[in-house]
mmCIF file of C-alpha atoms in Angstrom:
data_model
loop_
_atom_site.group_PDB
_atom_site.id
_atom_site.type_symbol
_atom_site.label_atom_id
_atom_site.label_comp_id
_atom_site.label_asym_id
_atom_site.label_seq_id
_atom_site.Cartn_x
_atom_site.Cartn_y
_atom_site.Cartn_z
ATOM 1 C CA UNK A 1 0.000 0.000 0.000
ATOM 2 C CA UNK A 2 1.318 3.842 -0.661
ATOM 3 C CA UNK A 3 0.553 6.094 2.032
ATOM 4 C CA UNK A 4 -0.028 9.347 0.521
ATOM 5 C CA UNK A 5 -0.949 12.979 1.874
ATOM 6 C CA UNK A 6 -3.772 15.470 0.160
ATOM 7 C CA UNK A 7 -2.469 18.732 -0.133
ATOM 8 C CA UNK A 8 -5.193 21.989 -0.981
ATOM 9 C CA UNK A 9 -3.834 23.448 -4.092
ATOM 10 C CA UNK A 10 -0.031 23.744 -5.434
ATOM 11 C CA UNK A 11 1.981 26.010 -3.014
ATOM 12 C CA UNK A 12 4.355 25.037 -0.932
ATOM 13 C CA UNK A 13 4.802 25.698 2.484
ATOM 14 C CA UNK A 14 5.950 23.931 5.942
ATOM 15 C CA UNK A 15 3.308 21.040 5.021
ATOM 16 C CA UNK A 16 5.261 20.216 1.827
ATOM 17 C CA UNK A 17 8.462 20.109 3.814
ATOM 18 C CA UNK A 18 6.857 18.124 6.607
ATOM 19 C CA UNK A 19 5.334 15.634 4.692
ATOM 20 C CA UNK A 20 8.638 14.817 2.612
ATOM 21 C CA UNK A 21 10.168 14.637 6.351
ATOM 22 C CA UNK A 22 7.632 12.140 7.185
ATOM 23 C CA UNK A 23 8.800 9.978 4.316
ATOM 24 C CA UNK A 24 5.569 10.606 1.721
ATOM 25 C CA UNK A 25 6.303 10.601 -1.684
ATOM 26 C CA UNK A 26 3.306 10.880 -3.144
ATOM 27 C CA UNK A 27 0.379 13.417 -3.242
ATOM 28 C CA UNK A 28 -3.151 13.568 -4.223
ATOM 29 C CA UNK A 29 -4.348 17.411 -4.549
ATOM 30 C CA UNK A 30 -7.397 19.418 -4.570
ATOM 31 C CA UNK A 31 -6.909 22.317 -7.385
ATOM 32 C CA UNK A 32 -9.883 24.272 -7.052
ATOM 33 C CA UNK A 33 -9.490 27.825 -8.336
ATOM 34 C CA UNK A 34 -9.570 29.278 -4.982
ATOM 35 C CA UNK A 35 -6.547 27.010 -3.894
ATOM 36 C CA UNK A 36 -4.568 27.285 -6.683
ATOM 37 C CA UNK A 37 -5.437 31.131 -8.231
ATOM 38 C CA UNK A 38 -5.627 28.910 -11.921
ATOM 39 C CA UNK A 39 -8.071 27.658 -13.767
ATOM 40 C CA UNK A 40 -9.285 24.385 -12.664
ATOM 41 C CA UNK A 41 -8.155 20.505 -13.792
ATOM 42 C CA UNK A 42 -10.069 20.825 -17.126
ATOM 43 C CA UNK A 43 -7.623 23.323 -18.385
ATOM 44 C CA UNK A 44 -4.209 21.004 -19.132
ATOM 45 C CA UNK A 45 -1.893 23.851 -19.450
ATOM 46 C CA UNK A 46 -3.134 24.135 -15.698
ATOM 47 C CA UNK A 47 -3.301 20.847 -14.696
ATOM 48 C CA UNK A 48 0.126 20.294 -15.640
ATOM 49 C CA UNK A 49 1.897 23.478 -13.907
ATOM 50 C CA UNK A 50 0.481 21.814 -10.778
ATOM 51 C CA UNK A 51 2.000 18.565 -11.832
ATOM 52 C CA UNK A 52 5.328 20.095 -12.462
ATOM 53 C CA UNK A 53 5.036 22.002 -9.135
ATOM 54 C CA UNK A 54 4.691 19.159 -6.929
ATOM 55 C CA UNK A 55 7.211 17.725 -9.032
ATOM 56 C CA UNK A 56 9.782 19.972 -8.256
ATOM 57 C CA UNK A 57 9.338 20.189 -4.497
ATOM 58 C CA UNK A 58 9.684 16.285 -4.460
ATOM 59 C CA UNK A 59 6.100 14.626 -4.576
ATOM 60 C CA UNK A 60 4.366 12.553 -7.830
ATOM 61 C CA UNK A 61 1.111 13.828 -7.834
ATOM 62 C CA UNK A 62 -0.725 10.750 -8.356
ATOM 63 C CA UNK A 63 -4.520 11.696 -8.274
ATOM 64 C CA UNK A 64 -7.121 14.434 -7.341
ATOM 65 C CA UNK A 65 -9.533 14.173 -4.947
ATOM 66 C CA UNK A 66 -13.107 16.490 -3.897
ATOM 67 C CA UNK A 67 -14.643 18.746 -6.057
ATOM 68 C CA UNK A 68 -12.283 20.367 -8.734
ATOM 69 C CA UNK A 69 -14.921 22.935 -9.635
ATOM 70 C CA UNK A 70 -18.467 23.468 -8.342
ATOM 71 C CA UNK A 71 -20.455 20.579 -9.448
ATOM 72 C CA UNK A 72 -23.490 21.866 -7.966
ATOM 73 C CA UNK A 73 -25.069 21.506 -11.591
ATOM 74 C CA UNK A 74 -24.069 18.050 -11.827
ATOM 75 C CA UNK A 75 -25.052 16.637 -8.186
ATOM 76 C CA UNK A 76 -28.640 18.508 -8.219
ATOM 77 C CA UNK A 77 -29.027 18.174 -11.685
ATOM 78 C CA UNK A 78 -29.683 21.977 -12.575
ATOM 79 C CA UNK A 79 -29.256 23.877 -15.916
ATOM 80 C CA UNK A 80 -26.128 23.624 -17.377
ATOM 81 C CA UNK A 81 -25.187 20.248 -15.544
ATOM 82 C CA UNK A 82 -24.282 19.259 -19.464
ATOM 83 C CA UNK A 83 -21.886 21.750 -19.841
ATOM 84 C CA UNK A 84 -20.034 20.657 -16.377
ATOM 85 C CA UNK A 85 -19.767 17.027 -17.187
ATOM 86 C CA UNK A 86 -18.110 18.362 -20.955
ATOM 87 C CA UNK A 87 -15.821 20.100 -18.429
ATOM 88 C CA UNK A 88 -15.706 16.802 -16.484
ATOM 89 C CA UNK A 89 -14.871 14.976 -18.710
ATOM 90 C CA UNK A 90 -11.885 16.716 -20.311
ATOM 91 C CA UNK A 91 -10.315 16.567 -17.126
ATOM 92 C CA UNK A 92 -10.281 12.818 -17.012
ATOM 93 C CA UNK A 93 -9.129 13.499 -19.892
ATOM 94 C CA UNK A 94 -5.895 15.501 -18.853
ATOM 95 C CA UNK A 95 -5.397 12.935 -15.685
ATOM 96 C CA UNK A 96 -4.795 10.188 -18.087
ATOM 97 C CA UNK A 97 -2.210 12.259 -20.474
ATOM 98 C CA UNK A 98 -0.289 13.645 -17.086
ATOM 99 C CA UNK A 99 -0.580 10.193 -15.596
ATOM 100 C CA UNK A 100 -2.668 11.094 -12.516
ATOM 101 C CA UNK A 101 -4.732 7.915 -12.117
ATOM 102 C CA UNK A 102 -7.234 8.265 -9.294
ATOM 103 C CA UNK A 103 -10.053 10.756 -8.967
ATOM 104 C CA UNK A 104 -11.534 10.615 -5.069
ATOM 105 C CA UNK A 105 -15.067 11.928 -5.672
ATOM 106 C CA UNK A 106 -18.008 12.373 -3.644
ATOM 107 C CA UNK A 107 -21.994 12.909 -4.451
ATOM 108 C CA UNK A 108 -22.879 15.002 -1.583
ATOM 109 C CA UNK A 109 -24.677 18.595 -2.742
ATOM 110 C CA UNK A 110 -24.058 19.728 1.436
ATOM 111 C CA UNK A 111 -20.314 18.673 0.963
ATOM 112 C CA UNK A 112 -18.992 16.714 4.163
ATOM 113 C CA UNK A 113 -20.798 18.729 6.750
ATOM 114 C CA UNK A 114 -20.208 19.285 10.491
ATOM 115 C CA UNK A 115 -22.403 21.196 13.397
ATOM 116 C CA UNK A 116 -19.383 22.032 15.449
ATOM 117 C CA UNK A 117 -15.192 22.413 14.661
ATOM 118 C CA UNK A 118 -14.316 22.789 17.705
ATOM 119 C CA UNK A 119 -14.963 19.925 20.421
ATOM 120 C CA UNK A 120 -12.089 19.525 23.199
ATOM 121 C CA UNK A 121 -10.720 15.887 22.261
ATOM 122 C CA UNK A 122 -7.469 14.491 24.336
ATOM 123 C CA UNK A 123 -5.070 17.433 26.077
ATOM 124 C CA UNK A 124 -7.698 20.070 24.806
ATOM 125 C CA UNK A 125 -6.887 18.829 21.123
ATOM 126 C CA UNK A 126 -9.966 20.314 19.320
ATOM 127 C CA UNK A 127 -12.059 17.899 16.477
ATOM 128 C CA UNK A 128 -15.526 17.883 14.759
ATOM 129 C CA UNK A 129 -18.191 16.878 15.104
ATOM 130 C CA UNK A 130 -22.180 16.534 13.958
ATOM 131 C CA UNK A 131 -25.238 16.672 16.289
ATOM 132 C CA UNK A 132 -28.488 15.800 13.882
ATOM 133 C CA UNK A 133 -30.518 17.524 15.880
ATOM 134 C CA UNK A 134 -28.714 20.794 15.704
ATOM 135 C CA UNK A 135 -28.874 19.965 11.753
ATOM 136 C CA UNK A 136 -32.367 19.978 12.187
ATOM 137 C CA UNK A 137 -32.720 23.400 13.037
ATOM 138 C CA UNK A 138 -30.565 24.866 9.973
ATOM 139 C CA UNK A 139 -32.195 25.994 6.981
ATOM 140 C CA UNK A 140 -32.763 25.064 3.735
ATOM 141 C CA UNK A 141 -30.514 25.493 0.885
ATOM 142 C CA UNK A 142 -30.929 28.262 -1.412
ATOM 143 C CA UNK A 143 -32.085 24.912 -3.943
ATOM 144 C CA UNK A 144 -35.104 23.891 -1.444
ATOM 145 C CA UNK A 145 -36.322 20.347 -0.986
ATOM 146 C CA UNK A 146 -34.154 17.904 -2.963
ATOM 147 C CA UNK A 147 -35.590 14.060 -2.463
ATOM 148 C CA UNK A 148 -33.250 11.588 -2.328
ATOM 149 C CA UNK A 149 -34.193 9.891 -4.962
ATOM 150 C CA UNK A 150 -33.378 12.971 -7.447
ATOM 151 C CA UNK A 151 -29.723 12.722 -5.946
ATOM 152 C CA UNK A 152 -30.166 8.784 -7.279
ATOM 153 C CA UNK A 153 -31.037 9.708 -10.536
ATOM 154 C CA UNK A 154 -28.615 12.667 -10.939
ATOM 155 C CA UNK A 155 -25.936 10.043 -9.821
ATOM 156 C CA UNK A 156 -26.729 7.504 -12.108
ATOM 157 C CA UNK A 157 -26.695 10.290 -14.925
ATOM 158 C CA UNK A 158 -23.614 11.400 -13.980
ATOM 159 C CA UNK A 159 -21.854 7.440 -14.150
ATOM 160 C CA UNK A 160 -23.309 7.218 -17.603
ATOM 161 C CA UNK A 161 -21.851 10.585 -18.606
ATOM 162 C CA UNK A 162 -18.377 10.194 -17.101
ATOM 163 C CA UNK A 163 -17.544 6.288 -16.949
ATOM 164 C CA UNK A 164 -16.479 5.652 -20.892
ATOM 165 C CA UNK A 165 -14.307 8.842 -20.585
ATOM 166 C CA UNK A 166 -12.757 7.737 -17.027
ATOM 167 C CA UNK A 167 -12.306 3.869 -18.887
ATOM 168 C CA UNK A 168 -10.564 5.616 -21.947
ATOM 169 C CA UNK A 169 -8.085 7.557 -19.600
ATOM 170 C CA UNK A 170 -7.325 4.956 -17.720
ATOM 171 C CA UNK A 171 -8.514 7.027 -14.308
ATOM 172 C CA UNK A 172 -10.144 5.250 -11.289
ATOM 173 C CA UNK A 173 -13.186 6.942 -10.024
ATOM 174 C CA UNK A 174 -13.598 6.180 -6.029
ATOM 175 C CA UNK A 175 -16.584 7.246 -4.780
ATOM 176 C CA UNK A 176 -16.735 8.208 -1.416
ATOM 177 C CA UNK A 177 -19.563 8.038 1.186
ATOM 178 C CA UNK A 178 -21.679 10.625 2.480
ATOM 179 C CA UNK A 179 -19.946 12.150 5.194
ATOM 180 C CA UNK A 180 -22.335 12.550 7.619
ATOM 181 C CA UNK A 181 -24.303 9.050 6.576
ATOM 182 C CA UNK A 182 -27.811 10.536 7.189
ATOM 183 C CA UNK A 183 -30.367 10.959 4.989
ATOM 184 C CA UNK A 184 -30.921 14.627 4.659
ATOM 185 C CA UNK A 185 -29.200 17.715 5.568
ATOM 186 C CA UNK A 186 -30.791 21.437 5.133
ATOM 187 C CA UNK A 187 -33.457 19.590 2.748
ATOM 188 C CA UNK A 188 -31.257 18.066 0.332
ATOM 189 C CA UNK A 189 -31.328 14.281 0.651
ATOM 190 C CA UNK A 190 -27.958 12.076 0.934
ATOM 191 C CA UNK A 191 -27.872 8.868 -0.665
ATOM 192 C CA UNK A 192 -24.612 6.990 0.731
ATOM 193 C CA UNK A 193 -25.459 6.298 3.945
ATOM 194 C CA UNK A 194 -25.458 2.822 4.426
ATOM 195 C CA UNK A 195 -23.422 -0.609 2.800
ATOM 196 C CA UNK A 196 -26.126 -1.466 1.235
ATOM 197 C CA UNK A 197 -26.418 2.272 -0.500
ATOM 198 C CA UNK A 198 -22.722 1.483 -1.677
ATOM 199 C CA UNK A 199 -23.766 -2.075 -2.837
ATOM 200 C CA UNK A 200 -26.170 -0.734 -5.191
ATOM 201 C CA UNK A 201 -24.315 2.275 -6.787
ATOM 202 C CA UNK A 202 -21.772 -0.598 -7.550
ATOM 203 C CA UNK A 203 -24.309 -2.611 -8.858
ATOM 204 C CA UNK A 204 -24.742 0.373 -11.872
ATOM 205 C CA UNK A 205 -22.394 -0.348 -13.953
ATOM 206 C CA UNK A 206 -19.166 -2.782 -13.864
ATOM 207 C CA UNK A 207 -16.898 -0.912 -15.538
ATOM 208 C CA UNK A 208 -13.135 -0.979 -14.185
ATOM 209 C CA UNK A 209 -12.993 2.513 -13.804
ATOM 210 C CA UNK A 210 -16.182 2.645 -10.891
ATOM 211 C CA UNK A 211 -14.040 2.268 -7.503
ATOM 212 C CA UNK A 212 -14.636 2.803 -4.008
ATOM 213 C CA UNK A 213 -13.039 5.349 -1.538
ATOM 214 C CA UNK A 214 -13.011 3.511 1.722
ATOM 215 C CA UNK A 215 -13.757 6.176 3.865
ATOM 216 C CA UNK A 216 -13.280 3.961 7.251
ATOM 217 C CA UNK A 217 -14.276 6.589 9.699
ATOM 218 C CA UNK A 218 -17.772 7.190 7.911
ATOM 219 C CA UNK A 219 -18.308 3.264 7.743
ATOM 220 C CA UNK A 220 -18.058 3.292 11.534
ATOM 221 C CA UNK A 221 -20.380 6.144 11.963
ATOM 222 C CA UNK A 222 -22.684 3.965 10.247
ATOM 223 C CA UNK A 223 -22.396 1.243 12.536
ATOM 224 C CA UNK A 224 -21.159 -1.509 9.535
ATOM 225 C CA UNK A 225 -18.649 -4.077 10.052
ATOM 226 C CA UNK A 226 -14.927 -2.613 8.677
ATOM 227 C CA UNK A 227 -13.035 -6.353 7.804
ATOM 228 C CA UNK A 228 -15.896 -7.558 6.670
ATOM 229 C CA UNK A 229 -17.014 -4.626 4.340
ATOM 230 C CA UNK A 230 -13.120 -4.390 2.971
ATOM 231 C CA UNK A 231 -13.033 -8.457 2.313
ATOM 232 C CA UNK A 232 -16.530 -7.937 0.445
ATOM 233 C CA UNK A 233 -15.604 -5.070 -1.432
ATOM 234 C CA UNK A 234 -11.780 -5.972 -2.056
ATOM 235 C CA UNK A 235 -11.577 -5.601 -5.682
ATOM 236 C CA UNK A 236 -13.294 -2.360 -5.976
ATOM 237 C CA UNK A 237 -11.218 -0.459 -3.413
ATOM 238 C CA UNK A 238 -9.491 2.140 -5.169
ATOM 239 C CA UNK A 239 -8.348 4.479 -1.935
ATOM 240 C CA UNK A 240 -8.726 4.271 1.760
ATOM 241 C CA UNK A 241 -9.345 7.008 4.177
ATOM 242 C CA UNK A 242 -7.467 6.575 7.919
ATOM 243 C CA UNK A 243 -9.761 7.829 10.690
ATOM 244 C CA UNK A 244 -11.502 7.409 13.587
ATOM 245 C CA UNK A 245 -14.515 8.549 15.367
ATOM 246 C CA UNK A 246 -17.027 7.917 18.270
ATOM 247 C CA UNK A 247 -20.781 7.993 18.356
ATOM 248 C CA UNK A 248 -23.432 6.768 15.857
ATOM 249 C CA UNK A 249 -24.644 8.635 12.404
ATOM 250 C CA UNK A 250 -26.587 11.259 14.017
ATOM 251 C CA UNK A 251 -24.170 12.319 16.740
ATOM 252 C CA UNK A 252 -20.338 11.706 17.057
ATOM 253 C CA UNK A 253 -17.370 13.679 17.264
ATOM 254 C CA UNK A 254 -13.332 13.028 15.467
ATOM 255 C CA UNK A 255 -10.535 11.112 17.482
ATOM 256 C CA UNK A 256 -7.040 10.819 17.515
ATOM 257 C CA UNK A 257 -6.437 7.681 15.742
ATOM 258 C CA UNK A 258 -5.929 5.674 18.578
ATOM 259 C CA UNK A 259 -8.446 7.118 20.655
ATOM 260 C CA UNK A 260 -11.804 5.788 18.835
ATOM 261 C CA UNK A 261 -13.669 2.612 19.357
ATOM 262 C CA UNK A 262 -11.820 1.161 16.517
ATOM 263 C CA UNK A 263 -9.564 -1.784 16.683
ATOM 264 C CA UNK A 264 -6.899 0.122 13.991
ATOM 265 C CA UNK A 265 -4.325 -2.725 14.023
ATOM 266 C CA UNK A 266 -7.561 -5.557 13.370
ATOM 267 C CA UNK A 267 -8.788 -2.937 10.679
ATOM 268 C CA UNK A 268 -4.652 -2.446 8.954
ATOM 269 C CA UNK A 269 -4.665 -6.155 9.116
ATOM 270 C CA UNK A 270 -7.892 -6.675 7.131
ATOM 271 C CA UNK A 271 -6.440 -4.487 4.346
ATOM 272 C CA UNK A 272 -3.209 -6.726 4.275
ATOM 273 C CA UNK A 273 -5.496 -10.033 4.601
ATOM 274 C CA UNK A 274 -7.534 -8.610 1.547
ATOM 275 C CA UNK A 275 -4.612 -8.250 -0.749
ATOM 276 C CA UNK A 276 -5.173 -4.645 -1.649
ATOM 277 C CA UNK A 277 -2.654 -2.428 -3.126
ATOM 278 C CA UNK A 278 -3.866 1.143 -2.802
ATOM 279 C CA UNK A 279 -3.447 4.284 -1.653
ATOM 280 C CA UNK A 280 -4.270 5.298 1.969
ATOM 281 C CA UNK A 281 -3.888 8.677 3.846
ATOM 282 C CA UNK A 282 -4.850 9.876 7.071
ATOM 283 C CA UNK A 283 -7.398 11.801 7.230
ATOM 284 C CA UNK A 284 -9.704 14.402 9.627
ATOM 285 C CA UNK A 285 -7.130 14.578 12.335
ATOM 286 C CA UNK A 286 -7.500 17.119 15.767
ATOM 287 C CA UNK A 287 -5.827 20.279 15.596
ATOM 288 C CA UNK A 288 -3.632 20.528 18.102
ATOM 289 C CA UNK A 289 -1.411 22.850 20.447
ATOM 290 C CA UNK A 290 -0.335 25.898 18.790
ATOM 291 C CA UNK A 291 -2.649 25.702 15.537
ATOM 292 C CA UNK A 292 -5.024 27.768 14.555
ATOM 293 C CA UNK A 293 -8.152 24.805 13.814
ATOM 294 C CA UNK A 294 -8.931 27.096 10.438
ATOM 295 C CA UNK A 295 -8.680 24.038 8.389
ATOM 296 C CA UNK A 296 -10.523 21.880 10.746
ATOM 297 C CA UNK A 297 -9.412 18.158 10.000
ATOM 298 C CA UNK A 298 -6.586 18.775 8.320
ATOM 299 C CA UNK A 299 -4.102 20.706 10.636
ATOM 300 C CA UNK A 300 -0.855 19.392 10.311
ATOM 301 C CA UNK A 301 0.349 18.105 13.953
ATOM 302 C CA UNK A 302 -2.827 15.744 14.130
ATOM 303 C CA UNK A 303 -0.993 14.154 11.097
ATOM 304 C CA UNK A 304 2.427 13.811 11.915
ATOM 305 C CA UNK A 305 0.808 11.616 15.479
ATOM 306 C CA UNK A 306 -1.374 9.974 12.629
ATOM 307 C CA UNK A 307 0.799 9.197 10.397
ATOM 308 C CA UNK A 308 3.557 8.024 12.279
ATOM 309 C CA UNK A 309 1.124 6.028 14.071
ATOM 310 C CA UNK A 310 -0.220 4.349 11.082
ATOM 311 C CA UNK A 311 3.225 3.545 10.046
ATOM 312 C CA UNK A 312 4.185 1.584 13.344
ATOM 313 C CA UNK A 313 1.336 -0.405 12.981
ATOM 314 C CA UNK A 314 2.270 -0.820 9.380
ATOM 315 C CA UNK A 315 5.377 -1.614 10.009
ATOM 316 C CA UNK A 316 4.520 -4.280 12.739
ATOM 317 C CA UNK A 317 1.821 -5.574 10.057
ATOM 318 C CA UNK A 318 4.499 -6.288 7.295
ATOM 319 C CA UNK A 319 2.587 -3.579 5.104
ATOM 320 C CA UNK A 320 4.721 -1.743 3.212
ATOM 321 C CA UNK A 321 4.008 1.980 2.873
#
């Protein structure tokens, strides 16, 4: 397994250096416009610069992952949802000529969504965290009501669209779950929320190019068996998210990643037992002492305890990373 690092948009700073420190190699980055000041990954002239960057501060950027550009269109199925999956496609498009071969994506219109950023966790370390019934009291979107099974629909129009393209390129697509797993938030409805929601947008097509993100973390939230969901689902595992948390769907908060209910040397060990050969990452660490919690999850002293932790058990696992 390759244990990578996402980096927000192509300039360096301590993170870069850290991260090299740490012994990571690779990098899977999220080149929004508003990360990068370029235009986003369906422009190649741009998609390569960022290639080149990384490049040149030591890292192979080997995939993208979260929204590129606002796919609002796409996920709610507005006007001009056409246009965007043109735009889609071209990038898959670009990833295969530059070599980038995974795409983490998600289908969520509320992006990964939490009620509170700032819970005390271990030492006063400060996590995330989602109380449903605080949800409950939020408004609606500016788009309304948005049933579920329009999300469904809009999903399986987007496979359709993108799939051949992804195929052709020779890009994985790893869909990841909806992050929180509940059914609606501020109206819109969610639609991975469950195994058995994952099951069937795997049952839509077969093509080699529709992959999983196995965001562990969310699977816990929703209460499903980890070895036994990564032994079922061991050839379509594309990526894994490292995480932990504690509480149920509709109420938990972010650990350290050895301070959750889950056993993370039985979960390393089903990976290895499964055979995969992927890339992992830690992911939605606490920020702690010193940092300033503005990128909630993804402060970089929560990762250095991650990932060094993840690599001892690694290590003791005979994984190679």
């Amino acid at each position: 397994m390759n244990l990578t690092f996402l980096f927000f948009g192509n300039r360096p700073d301590e993170k870069w250096t850290l991260a090299r420190q740490m012994g990571i190699g690779t990098a899977l980055a999220k080149l929004a416009p508003d990360l990068t000041g370029d235009l986003p990954p369906w422009d190649f002239d741009s998609l390569q610069r960022s290639k080149q960057i990384f490049a040149e501060n030591g890292f192979e950027l080997i995939g993208l992952e979260g929204d590129q550009f606002d796919m609002s269109r796409i996920k709610l199925g507005l006007p001009g949802r056409d246009e965007d999956l043109e735009r889609y496609r071209q990038m898959l498009t670009n990833l295969g000529r530059l070599g980038i071969t995974l795409l983490c994506y998600n289908f969520m219109a509320t992006g990964w969504y939490r009620t509170d950023i700032a819970i005390p966790e271990r030492g006063g370390a400060l996590v995330s965290g989602f109380d449903g019934q605080v949800a409950a009291r939020q408004p609606l979107t500016e788009w309304g009501e948005v049933s579920a099974q329009k999300i469904w629909d809009n999903y399986g129009y987007f496979l359709e669209a993108v799939l051949p393209t992804a195929e052709r390129a020779g890009v994985q697509l790893a869909l990841h779950p909806d992050d929180p797993p509940v059914p609606s938030l501020r109206g819109i409805g969610r639609i991975f929320v469950n195994a058995d929601a994952t099951r069937h947008a795997l049952r839509l097509s077969d093509s080699p190019a529709h992959g999983l993100t196995f965001c562990q973390g969310t699977y816990v939230t929703m209460g499903e068996n980890i070895p036994a969901l990564v032994d079922e689902w061991k050839d379509r595992i594309r990526f894994i998210h490292l995480r932990d948390v504690a509480g149920t769907a509709e109420n938990f908060r972010e650990t350290f990643h050895d301070n959750g209910p889950t056993d993370m040397v039985a979960a390393l060990r089903a990976y290895r037992d499964a055979g995969l050969d992927v890339l992992l990452r830690s992911d939605h660490v606490p920020t702690m002492a010193g940092e300033s919690n503005d990128r909630h999850g993804y402060e970089m002293k929560g990762n250095l305890f991650g990932i060094g932790y993840l690599k001892g058990i690694m290590d003791a696992l005979g994984i190679d990373h």
